[in-house]
Every structure is written in C-alpha cells, then in structure tokens.
C-alpha cells in the first residue's frame, strides 16, 4: 500500500510521537531533552515547527526557532517566555526572526524505519521556504553525532569554536547557510510503501 507524505504544522496531538522520536534519536548520544524543553522550543516559534506524516503516522519532525547567530538553545533549560534580546544599537534585518535574520534548526528527526527515503529533505525544504517567507537570511544548527558531513552536503558551513566542548556532545559543530533568495525546486511528490 502506498501512502502519501505530508508536512504540516506541529500540533498538540503530536507530542507523544515527537518525544518518542527525539528520545530514540538522541538518548544514545546523551542529548535527549525532556518534554517540557521540547515544548518550550516549539512554543517559542510555533509557525516554524513541523511534522511529516506518512499516511496516518507521524514519521518525523523539525523544531526551529529564531535565535541570534552563533547562539543555540541550552539543552539543560527550557526556552524563556521572552526570546533572547537583540543587542541595543543593532539593526533589525527581519521582523519575523526576532530581529536576527537567523532561524535555528534545533531538531530534525525521522523514524528509523523511514530514514534514507527523502523525508528529512522534505522537512528541510519546507523549513527553508518558511525561513524565506519570514525574511530570515540564514538557517543555523548544531551538527551532533558525526553529522557534519550530512549537513555540509546540504550547503551548511561549519563555524568551529562556537559550541564549547561537551555542550552538545563530543564533536558538535555550529553550522549555518544562507536562505536562498529564490526557492529551489520542490522535492518530487513522494509516496512510500507502508513500513511496519
């Protein structure tokens, strides 16, 4: 049976699946966050957090939020009700991004049985379009668990020395890329064979 792939905004009903996916992806690295921390990141920017469904199943998610360049969420804390303040006297490149022009991709996870099928590409494409529509100039992330090469292949450039040793596990690297001024071609419509 073929099932349609759909990216949509993260909803309250998705949290059990998101927490389980996050735990499976990050527990082995010692980087798993609790539900309250994950929900606080989504609450900080609900219009930039998405899930990808394969048929009726939540198959993955992305949590992204405006953050100052060269900064990133503290894994041991929830997000404050107020986003980080922009330094006084700084120009504001974008009204939709907290004034920083940077959208930080905090988490992107796809269920283990559905990886290597283009679902992360769909989430990243959707997030990039959202960043462009918001007026963000850059997307940043912290590559963990040896994923620097994966992100470099998608246009992200490493900025060593931003993440202190151990803050996101061994070998964590802050990376960013510009948001293209024009959209790239959409990934092809995807259907997947049902995977149980």
Coordinates of C-alpha atoms in Angstrom, one line a residue, residues 4-8 50-54 62 108 110 117-130 154 185-192:
X4 CA 1.2 10.0 0.9
X5 CA 3.8 12.1 2.6
X6 CA 2.6 15.4 4.1
X7 CA 4.4 18.2 6.0
X8 CA 2.2 20.2 8.4
X50 CA 6.6 20.9 11.6
X51 CA 5.9 17.1 11.4
X52 CA 6.0 14.9 8.4
X53 CA 3.3 12.3 8.2
X54 CA 3.4 9.1 6.1
X62 CA 11.6 19.6 12.9
X108 CA 15.2 17.3 12.8
X110 CA 12.9 10.9 11.1
X117 CA 13.7 8.0 1.8
X118 CA 13.8 11.7 1.4
X119 CA 11.6 12.7 4.4
X120 CA 14.3 14.9 6.0
X121 CA 14.7 16.6 2.6
X122 CA 11.0 17.4 2.6
X123 CA 11.2 18.8 6.1
X124 CA 14.3 20.9 5.3
X125 CA 12.8 22.2 2.0
X126 CA 9.6 23.2 3.9
X127 CA 11.6 24.9 6.7
X128 CA 13.7 26.8 4.1
X129 CA 10.6 28.1 2.4
X130 CA 9.2 29.1 5.8
X154 CA 23.2 20.4 2.1
X185 CA 12.7 23.1 -7.0
X186 CA 10.3 21.2 -4.7
X187 CA 11.2 17.6 -3.9
X188 CA 9.1 15.3 -6.0
X189 CA 5.8 14.2 -4.6
X190 CA 6.5 11.2 -2.5
X191 CA 4.6 8.1 -1.7
X192 CA 6.2 5.3 0.4

